[in-house]
Amino acid sequence: MTSELLLPALNAARKGKEEGGIPIGAALFIDGTIVATGHNRRQQLGSVIRHAEMDCLEHAGRLPAGSYSQATMVTTLSPCEMCTGAILLYRIPRVVIGENRNYRGAEDLLLQHGIQVDVLDDPACVLLMEEFMTDYPTLWNEDIGML
Amino acid sequence: MTSELLLPALNAARKGKEEGGIPIGAALFIDGTIVATGHNRRQQLGSVIRHAEMDCLEHAGRLPAGSYSQATMVTTLSPCEMCTGAILLYRIPRVVIGENRNYRGAEDLLLQHGIQVDVLDDPACVLLMEEFMTDYPTLWNEDIGML
């Protein structure tokens, strides 16, 4: 069963799928309280920067460093270089990843910077992404700069 | 004198200053032709992800990998971790930096990935940023996740 921590991100990913978008979702928690969710909106907004984690940070708005330092970024899929860079910029100390079977982003870079990385290997996240990558390989590869 | 390559990014930075924003600008060239400019819009949009390079990539829109692979990102100031991550994601092979005296971002990460990094040490870029950092230290430190 999907953990409660992961559920808001997974629901955001499913919302993205319903919108015809790439089904990746994220949620930002501060001191255990959820402050924002986001989902990939490449298709919906024609955006190349609105990956789920970026969309989530944007929704959370301008926060002081003292809030980011207490934050956890939860994402359904292993974060790419861009989203990893945003996590590093704002010094978010913990990242919870739904799965990294379908794509493994820049986790090593997170670890090198002392960020706590927890990979949940959640079957619902794996299935959602697996189906999407099978059905829309072109869109997926565009999203990770491969096509 | 500011190089022609740098001028559109510098003009974008100055536009940002006129708007009351953080004076950092960027421009994306593909095969020597400018395709987009952008500038930091933290103040203007209340955005935590619209650094100059991100704003520029967003303005350039959805491009094929074959375009990014011929691209040069020009920026008035050394790119932070987030912007560096976006450059890595899209495999942009060259980054031209107006100056890195006032702030040195994740240039080492760019170099580690084989990206060509040219630092122009442009006096106009240095002065623009120096004045801003002196006049608005709080806003500047927020922008790099320090406050």
PDB file of C-alpha atoms in Angstrom:
ATOM      1  CA  MET A   1       0.000   0.000   0.000  1.00  0.00           C
ATOM      2  CA  THR A   2       1.277   3.453  -0.879  1.00  0.00           C
ATOM      3  CA  SER A   3       2.616   5.308   2.158  1.00  0.00           C
ATOM      4  CA  GLU A   4       0.694   8.327   3.438  1.00  0.00           C
ATOM      5  CA  LEU A   5       3.737  10.507   2.802  1.00  0.00           C
ATOM      6  CA  LEU A   6       3.748   9.555  -0.869  1.00  0.00           C
ATOM      7  CA  LEU A   7      -0.002   9.745  -1.479  1.00  0.00           C
ATOM      8  CA  PRO A   8      -0.329  13.496  -2.238  1.00  0.00           C
ATOM      9  CA  ALA A   9       2.458  13.258  -4.832  1.00  0.00           C
ATOM     10  CA  LEU A  10       0.884  10.148  -6.357  1.00  0.00           C
ATOM     11  CA  ASN A  11      -2.490  11.865  -6.530  1.00  0.00           C
ATOM     12  CA  ALA A  12      -0.848  14.864  -8.225  1.00  0.00           C
ATOM     13  CA  ALA A  13       0.736  12.481 -10.757  1.00  0.00           C
ATOM     14  CA  ARG A  14      -2.669  10.910 -11.445  1.00  0.00           C
ATOM     15  CA  LYS A  15      -4.186  14.356 -11.911  1.00  0.00           C
ATOM     16  CA  GLY A  16      -1.469  15.047 -14.486  1.00  0.00           C
ATOM     17  CA  LYS A  17      -2.389  11.837 -16.305  1.00  0.00           C
ATOM     18  CA  GLU A  18      -6.081  12.821 -16.346  1.00  0.00           C
ATOM     19  CA  GLU A  19      -5.073  16.141 -17.927  1.00  0.00           C
ATOM     20  CA  GLY A  20      -3.235  14.285 -20.694  1.00  0.00           C
ATOM     21  CA  GLY A  21       0.124  15.131 -19.183  1.00  0.00           C
ATOM     22  CA  ILE A  22       3.186  13.288 -17.971  1.00  0.00           C
ATOM     23  CA  PRO A  23       2.177  11.452 -14.775  1.00  0.00           C
ATOM     24  CA  ILE A  24       4.803  12.632 -12.318  1.00  0.00           C
ATOM     25  CA  GLY A  25       3.795  14.330  -9.093  1.00  0.00           C
ATOM     26  CA  ALA A  26       5.484  15.965  -6.119  1.00  0.00           C
ATOM     27  CA  ALA A  27       4.637  17.333  -2.696  1.00  0.00           C
ATOM     28  CA  LEU A  28       6.574  19.590  -0.329  1.00  0.00           C
ATOM     29  CA  PHE A  29       6.321  19.064   3.405  1.00  0.00           C
ATOM     30  CA  ILE A  30       7.679  21.423   6.046  1.00  0.00           C
ATOM     31  CA  ASP A  31       7.948  20.103   9.569  1.00  0.00           C
ATOM     32  CA  GLY A  32       5.635  17.269   8.550  1.00  0.00           C
ATOM     33  CA  THR A  33       2.901  19.528   7.143  1.00  0.00           C
ATOM     34  CA  ILE A  34       2.161  19.570   3.437  1.00  0.00           C
ATOM     35  CA  VAL A  35       2.555  23.057   1.967  1.00  0.00           C
ATOM     36  CA  ALA A  36       2.238  22.414  -1.775  1.00  0.00           C
ATOM     37  CA  THR A  37       1.835  19.811  -4.478  1.00  0.00           C
ATOM     38  CA  GLY A  38       2.755  19.966  -8.142  1.00  0.00           C
ATOM     39  CA  HIS A  39       2.835  17.845 -11.241  1.00  0.00           C
ATOM     40  CA  ASN A  40       4.641  17.803 -14.542  1.00  0.00           C
ATOM     41  CA  ARG A  41       2.985  20.256 -16.909  1.00  0.00           C
ATOM     42  CA  ARG A  42       5.022  20.012 -20.102  1.00  0.00           C
ATOM     43  CA  GLN A  43       1.933  19.140 -22.105  1.00  0.00           C
ATOM     44  CA  GLN A  44      -0.542  21.318 -20.244  1.00  0.00           C
ATOM     45  CA  LEU A  45       1.502  24.552 -20.301  1.00  0.00           C
ATOM     46  CA  GLY A  46       3.965  23.798 -23.089  1.00  0.00           C
ATOM     47  CA  SER A  47       6.582  24.181 -20.369  1.00  0.00           C
ATOM     48  CA  VAL A  48      10.116  22.820 -20.377  1.00  0.00           C
ATOM     49  CA  ILE A  49      10.782  23.759 -16.747  1.00  0.00           C
ATOM     50  CA  ARG A  50       7.571  22.664 -15.041  1.00  0.00           C
ATOM     51  CA  HIS A  51       8.688  19.242 -13.936  1.00  0.00           C
ATOM     52  CA  ALA A  52       6.700  18.029 -10.933  1.00  0.00           C
ATOM     53  CA  GLU A  53       9.235  19.144  -8.317  1.00  0.00           C
ATOM     54  CA  MET A  54       9.641  22.562  -9.977  1.00  0.00           C
ATOM     55  CA  ASP A  55       5.879  23.006 -10.227  1.00  0.00           C
ATOM     56  CA  CYS A  56       5.620  22.097  -6.553  1.00  0.00           C
ATOM     57  CA  LEU A  57       8.325  24.572  -5.483  1.00  0.00           C
ATOM     58  CA  GLU A  58       6.587  27.271  -7.532  1.00  0.00           C
ATOM     59  CA  HIS A  59       3.262  26.516  -5.855  1.00  0.00           C
ATOM     60  CA  ALA A  60       4.905  26.668  -2.436  1.00  0.00           C
ATOM     61  CA  GLY A  61       5.957  30.242  -3.242  1.00  0.00           C
ATOM     62  CA  ARG A  62       8.725  32.340  -1.769  1.00  0.00           C
ATOM     63  CA  LEU A  63       9.834  30.690   1.445  1.00  0.00           C
ATOM     64  CA  PRO A  64      12.625  31.655   3.823  1.00  0.00           C
ATOM     65  CA  ALA A  65      15.727  29.473   3.952  1.00  0.00           C
ATOM     66  CA  GLY A  66      14.653  28.413   7.432  1.00  0.00           C
ATOM     67  CA  SER A  67      11.563  26.751   5.944  1.00  0.00           C
ATOM     68  CA  TYR A  68      13.414  24.973   3.163  1.00  0.00           C
ATOM     69  CA  SER A  69      15.884  23.673   5.735  1.00  0.00           C
ATOM     70  CA  GLN A  70      12.999  21.849   7.452  1.00  0.00           C
ATOM     71  CA  ALA A  71      11.485  20.566   4.228  1.00  0.00           C
ATOM     72  CA  THR A  72      11.052  17.203   2.575  1.00  0.00           C
ATOM     73  CA  MET A  73      10.462  16.963  -1.173  1.00  0.00           C
ATOM     74  CA  VAL A  74       8.396  13.928  -2.075  1.00  0.00           C
ATOM     75  CA  THR A  75       8.301  12.896  -5.721  1.00  0.00           C
ATOM     76  CA  THR A  76       6.826   9.906  -7.522  1.00  0.00           C
ATOM     77  CA  LEU A  77       9.917   9.474  -9.730  1.00  0.00           C
ATOM     78  CA  SER A  78      13.645   9.916  -9.230  1.00  0.00           C
ATOM     79  CA  PRO A  79      14.439  13.630  -9.854  1.00  0.00           C
ATOM     80  CA  CYS A  80      16.306  14.735 -12.973  1.00  0.00           C
ATOM     81  CA  GLU A  81      19.319  17.063 -12.941  1.00  0.00           C
ATOM     82  CA  MET A  82      17.176  20.224 -13.080  1.00  0.00           C
ATOM     83  CA  CYS A  83      14.957  19.256 -10.152  1.00  0.00           C
ATOM     84  CA  THR A  84      17.983  18.014  -8.226  1.00  0.00           C
ATOM     85  CA  GLY A  85      19.632  21.382  -8.826  1.00  0.00           C
ATOM     86  CA  ALA A  86      16.594  23.204  -7.438  1.00  0.00           C
ATOM     87  CA  ILE A  87      16.676  20.975  -4.344  1.00  0.00           C
ATOM     88  CA  LEU A  88      20.368  21.798  -3.905  1.00  0.00           C
ATOM     89  CA  LEU A  89      19.817  25.536  -4.432  1.00  0.00           C
ATOM     90  CA  TYR A  90      17.209  25.685  -1.687  1.00  0.00           C
ATOM     91  CA  ARG A  91      19.103  23.244   0.549  1.00  0.00           C
ATOM     92  CA  ILE A  92      16.167  20.891   1.058  1.00  0.00           C
ATOM     93  CA  PRO A  93      17.661  18.204   3.316  1.00  0.00           C
ATOM     94  CA  ARG A  94      15.445  15.204   2.467  1.00  0.00           C
ATOM     95  CA  VAL A  95      14.021  13.741  -0.735  1.00  0.00           C
ATOM     96  CA  VAL A  96      11.530  10.864  -0.767  1.00  0.00           C
ATOM     97  CA  ILE A  97      11.312   9.085  -4.129  1.00  0.00           C
ATOM     98  CA  GLY A  98       8.370   6.909  -5.112  1.00  0.00           C
ATOM     99  CA  GLU A  99      10.429   4.817  -7.508  1.00  0.00           C
ATOM    100  CA  ASN A 100      13.603   4.818  -9.566  1.00  0.00           C
ATOM    101  CA  ARG A 101      13.095   1.649 -11.621  1.00  0.00           C
ATOM    102  CA  ASN A 102      11.803   3.445 -14.700  1.00  0.00           C
ATOM    103  CA  TYR A 103      14.211   6.363 -14.472  1.00  0.00           C
ATOM    104  CA  ARG A 104      17.095   7.127 -12.173  1.00  0.00           C
ATOM    105  CA  GLY A 105      17.924  10.823 -12.138  1.00  0.00           C
ATOM    106  CA  ALA A 106      20.668  12.640 -10.271  1.00  0.00           C
ATOM    107  CA  GLU A 107      20.348  10.802  -6.945  1.00  0.00           C
ATOM    108  CA  ASP A 108      24.120  10.526  -6.677  1.00  0.00           C
ATOM    109  CA  LEU A 109      24.386  14.302  -6.719  1.00  0.00           C
ATOM    110  CA  LEU A 110      21.834  14.563  -3.917  1.00  0.00           C
ATOM    111  CA  LEU A 111      23.775  12.016  -1.878  1.00  0.00           C
ATOM    112  CA  GLN A 112      27.083  13.788  -2.535  1.00  0.00           C
ATOM    113  CA  HIS A 113      25.565  16.899  -0.958  1.00  0.00           C
ATOM    114  CA  GLY A 114      24.506  15.019   2.159  1.00  0.00           C
ATOM    115  CA  ILE A 115      20.816  14.995   1.321  1.00  0.00           C
ATOM    116  CA  GLN A 116      18.803  12.135   2.795  1.00  0.00           C
ATOM    117  CA  VAL A 117      17.336  10.125  -0.084  1.00  0.00           C
ATOM    118  CA  ASP A 118      14.643   7.521   0.620  1.00  0.00           C
ATOM    119  CA  VAL A 119      13.501   5.379  -2.295  1.00  0.00           C
ATOM    120  CA  LEU A 120      10.161   3.724  -1.510  1.00  0.00           C
ATOM    121  CA  ASP A 121       9.944   1.479  -4.587  1.00  0.00           C
ATOM    122  CA  ASP A 122       6.185   1.959  -4.610  1.00  0.00           C
ATOM    123  CA  PRO A 123       4.359  -0.420  -7.012  1.00  0.00           C
ATOM    124  CA  ALA A 124       1.652   2.136  -7.885  1.00  0.00           C
ATOM    125  CA  CYS A 125       4.297   4.701  -8.909  1.00  0.00           C
ATOM    126  CA  VAL A 126       6.188   2.066 -10.908  1.00  0.00           C
ATOM    127  CA  LEU A 127       3.040   0.979 -12.767  1.00  0.00           C
ATOM    128  CA  LEU A 128       1.876   4.522 -13.525  1.00  0.00           C
ATOM    129  CA  MET A 129       5.213   5.470 -15.063  1.00  0.00           C
ATOM    130  CA  GLU A 130       5.723   2.140 -16.831  1.00  0.00           C
ATOM    131  CA  GLU A 131       2.390   2.441 -18.604  1.00  0.00           C
ATOM    132  CA  PHE A 132       3.076   6.035 -19.584  1.00  0.00           C
ATOM    133  CA  MET A 133       6.557   5.295 -20.934  1.00  0.00           C
ATOM    134  CA  THR A 134       5.163   2.416 -22.986  1.00  0.00           C
ATOM    135  CA  ASP A 135       2.266   4.461 -24.365  1.00  0.00           C
ATOM    136  CA  TYR A 136       4.086   7.774 -24.948  1.00  0.00           C
ATOM    137  CA  PRO A 137       7.806   7.093 -25.460  1.00  0.00           C
ATOM    138  CA  THR A 138       8.324  10.232 -27.564  1.00  0.00           C
ATOM    139  CA  LEU A 139       6.845  12.575 -24.977  1.00  0.00           C
ATOM    140  CA  TRP A 140       8.767  10.881 -22.206  1.00  0.00           C
ATOM    141  CA  ASN A 141      12.074  11.129 -24.023  1.00  0.00           C
ATOM    142  CA  GLU A 142      11.442  14.791 -24.777  1.00  0.00           C
ATOM    143  CA  ASP A 143      10.893  15.420 -21.075  1.00  0.00           C
ATOM    144  CA  ILE A 144      14.336  14.100 -20.176  1.00  0.00           C
ATOM    145  CA  GLY A 145      16.070  15.885 -23.047  1.00  0.00           C
ATOM    146  CA  MET A 146      16.681  12.705 -25.034  1.00  0.00           C
ATOM    147  CA  LEU A 147      14.616  13.392 -28.140  1.00  0.00           C
TER     148      LEU A 147
ATOM    149  CA  MET B   1      33.104  46.878 -24.386  1.00  0.00           C
ATOM    150  CA  THR B   2      30.499  44.206 -23.837  1.00  0.00           C
ATOM    151  CA  SER B   3      30.699  41.472 -26.479  1.00  0.00           C
ATOM    152  CA  GLU B   4      27.875  41.158 -28.990  1.00  0.00           C
ATOM    153  CA  LEU B   5      27.184  37.649 -27.751  1.00  0.00           C
ATOM    154  CA  LEU B   6      26.584  38.935 -24.231  1.00  0.00           C
ATOM    155  CA  LEU B   7      24.576  42.025 -25.123  1.00  0.00           C
ATOM    156  CA  PRO B   8      21.072  40.476 -25.367  1.00  0.00           C
ATOM    157  CA  ALA B   9      21.513  38.863 -21.932  1.00  0.00           C
ATOM    158  CA  LEU B  10      22.797  42.126 -20.466  1.00  0.00           C
ATOM    159  CA  ASN B  11      19.865  44.007 -21.956  1.00  0.00           C
ATOM    160  CA  ALA B  12      17.491  41.433 -20.441  1.00  0.00           C
ATOM    161  CA  ALA B  13      19.181  41.940 -17.054  1.00  0.00           C
ATOM    162  CA  ARG B  14      18.727  45.711 -17.373  1.00  0.00           C
ATOM    163  CA  LYS B  15      15.069  45.201 -18.243  1.00  0.00           C
ATOM    164  CA  GLY B  16      14.739  43.174 -15.051  1.00  0.00           C
ATOM    165  CA  LYS B  17      16.274  46.031 -13.083  1.00  0.00           C
ATOM    166  CA  GLU B  18      13.846  48.532 -14.641  1.00  0.00           C
ATOM    167  CA  GLU B  19      10.983  46.288 -13.544  1.00  0.00           C
ATOM    168  CA  GLY B  20      12.273  46.353  -9.959  1.00  0.00           C
ATOM    169  CA  GLY B  21      13.591  42.825 -10.243  1.00  0.00           C
ATOM    170  CA  ILE B  22      16.896  41.042  -9.802  1.00  0.00           C
ATOM    171  CA  PRO B  23      19.151  42.172 -12.675  1.00  0.00           C
ATOM    172  CA  ILE B  24      20.256  38.871 -14.165  1.00  0.00           C
ATOM    173  CA  GLY B  25      19.615  38.080 -17.801  1.00  0.00           C
ATOM    174  CA  ALA B  26      20.121  35.204 -20.202  1.00  0.00           C
ATOM    175  CA  ALA B  27      19.918  34.443 -23.898  1.00  0.00           C
ATOM    176  CA  LEU B  28      19.798  31.152 -25.791  1.00  0.00           C
ATOM    177  CA  PHE B  29      21.513  30.843 -29.143  1.00  0.00           C
ATOM    178  CA  ILE B  30      21.162  27.910 -31.514  1.00  0.00           C
ATOM    179  CA  ASP B  31      23.685  27.643 -34.312  1.00  0.00           C
ATOM    180  CA  GLY B  32      24.619  31.260 -33.677  1.00  0.00           C
ATOM    181  CA  THR B  33      21.060  32.593 -33.902  1.00  0.00           C
ATOM    182  CA  ILE B  34      19.311  33.970 -30.837  1.00  0.00           C
ATOM    183  CA  VAL B  35      16.079  32.101 -30.113  1.00  0.00           C
ATOM    184  CA  ALA B  36      15.067  33.491 -26.712  1.00  0.00           C
ATOM    185  CA  THR B  37      16.003  35.782 -23.870  1.00  0.00           C
ATOM    186  CA  GLY B  38      14.916  35.731 -20.250  1.00  0.00           C
ATOM    187  CA  HIS B  39      15.526  37.462 -16.965  1.00  0.00           C
ATOM    188  CA  ASN B  40      15.112  36.711 -13.308  1.00  0.00           C
ATOM    189  CA  ARG B  41      11.495  37.263 -12.324  1.00  0.00           C
ATOM    190  CA  ARG B  42      11.389  36.404  -8.614  1.00  0.00           C
ATOM    191  CA  GLN B  43      10.001  39.836  -7.788  1.00  0.00           C
ATOM    192  CA  GLN B  44       7.842  40.310 -10.844  1.00  0.00           C
ATOM    193  CA  LEU B  45       6.078  36.910 -10.728  1.00  0.00           C
ATOM    194  CA  GLY B  46       6.709  35.898  -7.131  1.00  0.00           C
ATOM    195  CA  SER B  47       8.548  32.979  -8.681  1.00  0.00           C
ATOM    196  CA  VAL B  48      11.208  30.805  -7.062  1.00  0.00           C
ATOM    197  CA  ILE B  49      12.074  28.981 -10.292  1.00  0.00           C
ATOM    198  CA  ARG B  50      12.223  31.845 -12.802  1.00  0.00           C
ATOM    199  CA  HIS B  51      15.926  32.514 -12.644  1.00  0.00           C
ATOM    200  CA  ALA B  52      17.171  34.146 -15.841  1.00  0.00           C
ATOM    201  CA  GLU B  53      18.343  30.914 -17.489  1.00  0.00           C
ATOM    202  CA  MET B  54      15.094  29.117 -16.565  1.00  0.00           C
ATOM    203  CA  ASP B  55      12.997  32.010 -17.860  1.00  0.00           C
ATOM    204  CA  CYS B  56      15.010  31.928 -21.066  1.00  0.00           C
ATOM    205  CA  LEU B  57      14.559  28.164 -21.544  1.00  0.00           C
ATOM    206  CA  GLU B  58      10.823  28.594 -20.918  1.00  0.00           C
ATOM    207  CA  HIS B  59      10.612  31.350 -23.513  1.00  0.00           C
ATOM    208  CA  ALA B  60      12.494  29.189 -26.026  1.00  0.00           C
ATOM    209  CA  GLY B  61       9.733  26.601 -25.670  1.00  0.00           C
ATOM    210  CA  ARG B  62       9.766  22.896 -26.403  1.00  0.00           C
ATOM    211  CA  LEU B  63      12.804  22.186 -28.543  1.00  0.00           C
ATOM    212  CA  PRO B  64      14.117  18.884 -29.863  1.00  0.00           C
ATOM    213  CA  ALA B  65      17.292  17.477 -28.348  1.00  0.00           C
ATOM    214  CA  GLY B  66      19.002  18.173 -31.675  1.00  0.00           C
ATOM    215  CA  SER B  67      18.468  21.903 -31.122  1.00  0.00           C
ATOM    216  CA  TYR B  68      19.685  21.935 -27.532  1.00  0.00           C
ATOM    217  CA  SER B  69      22.782  20.061 -28.660  1.00  0.00           C
ATOM    218  CA  GLN B  70      23.674  23.031 -30.903  1.00  0.00           C
ATOM    219  CA  ALA B  71      22.848  25.641 -28.273  1.00  0.00           C
ATOM    220  CA  THR B  72      24.799  28.147 -26.228  1.00  0.00           C
ATOM    221  CA  MET B  73      23.331  29.545 -23.022  1.00  0.00           C
ATOM    222  CA  VAL B  74      24.591  33.051 -22.333  1.00  0.00           C
ATOM    223  CA  THR B  75      24.025  34.454 -18.870  1.00  0.00           C
ATOM    224  CA  THR B  76      25.155  37.638 -17.144  1.00  0.00           C
ATOM    225  CA  LEU B  77      26.031  35.809 -13.902  1.00  0.00           C
ATOM    226  CA  SER B  78      27.480  32.414 -13.052  1.00  0.00           C
ATOM    227  CA  PRO B  79      24.558  29.921 -12.999  1.00  0.00           C
ATOM    228  CA  CYS B  80      23.292  28.467  -9.711  1.00  0.00           C
ATOM    229  CA  GLU B  81      22.708  24.751  -9.115  1.00  0.00           C
ATOM    230  CA  MET B  82      19.139  24.864 -10.469  1.00  0.00           C
ATOM    231  CA  CYS B  83      20.058  26.563 -13.729  1.00  0.00           C
ATOM    232  CA  THR B  84      23.101  24.329 -14.065  1.00  0.00           C
ATOM    233  CA  GLY B  85      20.837  21.317 -13.622  1.00  0.00           C
ATOM    234  CA  ALA B  86      18.549  22.544 -16.403  1.00  0.00           C
ATOM    235  CA  ILE B  87      21.560  23.007 -18.697  1.00  0.00           C
ATOM    236  CA  LEU B  88      22.663  19.438 -17.884  1.00  0.00           C
ATOM    237  CA  LEU B  89      19.170  18.022 -18.415  1.00  0.00           C
ATOM    238  CA  TYR B  90      18.945  19.493 -21.892  1.00  0.00           C
ATOM    239  CA  ARG B  91      22.595  18.759 -22.677  1.00  0.00           C
ATOM    240  CA  ILE B  92      23.442  22.303 -23.731  1.00  0.00           C
ATOM    241  CA  PRO B  93      27.127  22.041 -24.647  1.00  0.00           C
ATOM    242  CA  ARG B  94      28.301  25.626 -24.066  1.00  0.00           C
ATOM    243  CA  VAL B  95      27.685  28.248 -21.400  1.00  0.00           C
ATOM    244  CA  VAL B  96      28.947  31.826 -21.685  1.00  0.00           C
ATOM    245  CA  ILE B  97      29.059  33.677 -18.361  1.00  0.00           C
ATOM    246  CA  GLY B  98      29.189  37.466 -18.113  1.00  0.00           C
ATOM    247  CA  GLU B  99      30.892  37.395 -14.731  1.00  0.00           C
ATOM    248  CA  ASN B 100      31.516  35.235 -11.685  1.00  0.00           C
ATOM    249  CA  ARG B 101      33.119  37.769  -9.338  1.00  0.00           C
ATOM    250  CA  ASN B 102      29.934  38.550  -7.435  1.00  0.00           C
ATOM    251  CA  TYR B 103      28.674  34.957  -7.362  1.00  0.00           C
ATOM    252  CA  ARG B 104      30.175  31.700  -8.527  1.00  0.00           C
ATOM    253  CA  GLY B 105      27.522  29.049  -9.024  1.00  0.00           C
ATOM    254  CA  ALA B 106      27.911  25.442 -10.072  1.00  0.00           C
ATOM    255  CA  GLU B 107      30.513  25.971 -12.804  1.00  0.00           C
ATOM    256  CA  ASP B 108      32.497  22.971 -11.582  1.00  0.00           C
ATOM    257  CA  LEU B 109      29.493  20.749 -12.245  1.00  0.00           C
ATOM    258  CA  LEU B 110      29.218  22.101 -15.781  1.00  0.00           C
ATOM    259  CA  LEU B 111      32.916  21.435 -16.364  1.00  0.00           C
ATOM    260  CA  GLN B 112      32.659  17.920 -14.904  1.00  0.00           C
ATOM    261  CA  HIS B 113      30.047  17.170 -17.556  1.00  0.00           C
ATOM    262  CA  GLY B 114      32.288  18.364 -20.377  1.00  0.00           C
ATOM    263  CA  ILE B 115      30.387  21.583 -20.978  1.00  0.00           C
ATOM    264  CA  GLN B 116      32.399  24.451 -22.455  1.00  0.00           C
ATOM    265  CA  VAL B 117      32.342  27.335 -19.979  1.00  0.00           C
ATOM    266  CA  ASP B 118      33.555  30.764 -21.068  1.00  0.00           C
ATOM    267  CA  VAL B 119      33.733  33.467 -18.412  1.00  0.00           C
ATOM    268  CA  LEU B 120      33.925  36.912 -20.012  1.00  0.00           C
ATOM    269  CA  ASP B 121      34.524  38.955 -16.833  1.00  0.00           C
ATOM    270  CA  ASP B 122      32.478  41.776 -18.323  1.00  0.00           C
ATOM    271  CA  PRO B 123      32.733  45.050 -16.343  1.00  0.00           C
ATOM    272  CA  ALA B 124      29.130  46.087 -17.100  1.00  0.00           C
ATOM    273  CA  CYS B 125      27.798  42.777 -15.733  1.00  0.00           C
ATOM    274  CA  VAL B 126      30.025  43.061 -12.663  1.00  0.00           C
ATOM    275  CA  LEU B 127      28.866  46.608 -11.920  1.00  0.00           C
ATOM    276  CA  LEU B 128      25.178  45.839 -12.437  1.00  0.00           C
ATOM    277  CA  MET B 129      25.273  42.932  -9.998  1.00  0.00           C
ATOM    278  CA  GLU B 130      27.549  44.666  -7.505  1.00  0.00           C
ATOM    279  CA  GLU B 131      25.189  47.613  -7.216  1.00  0.00           C
ATOM    280  CA  PHE B 132      22.189  45.338  -6.836  1.00  0.00           C
ATOM    281  CA  MET B 133      23.803  43.175  -4.145  1.00  0.00           C
ATOM    282  CA  THR B 134      24.776  46.297  -2.220  1.00  0.00           C
ATOM    283  CA  ASP B 135      21.337  47.871  -2.484  1.00  0.00           C
ATOM    284  CA  TYR B 136      19.196  44.739  -1.985  1.00  0.00           C
ATOM    285  CA  PRO B 137      21.184  42.159   0.007  1.00  0.00           C
ATOM    286  CA  THR B 138      18.042  40.507   1.427  1.00  0.00           C
ATOM    287  CA  LEU B 139      16.453  39.914  -1.962  1.00  0.00           C
ATOM    288  CA  TRP B 140      19.706  38.653  -3.389  1.00  0.00           C
ATOM    289  CA  ASN B 141      20.278  36.198  -0.563  1.00  0.00           C
ATOM    290  CA  GLU B 142      16.717  34.922  -0.884  1.00  0.00           C
ATOM    291  CA  ASP B 143      17.339  34.257  -4.565  1.00  0.00           C
ATOM    292  CA  ILE B 144      20.249  31.943  -3.830  1.00  0.00           C
ATOM    293  CA  GLY B 145      18.486  30.171  -0.971  1.00  0.00           C
ATOM    294  CA  MET B 146      20.604  31.800   1.752  1.00  0.00           C
ATOM    295  CA  LEU B 147      17.970  33.780   3.617  1.00  0.00           C
TER     296      LEU B 147
END
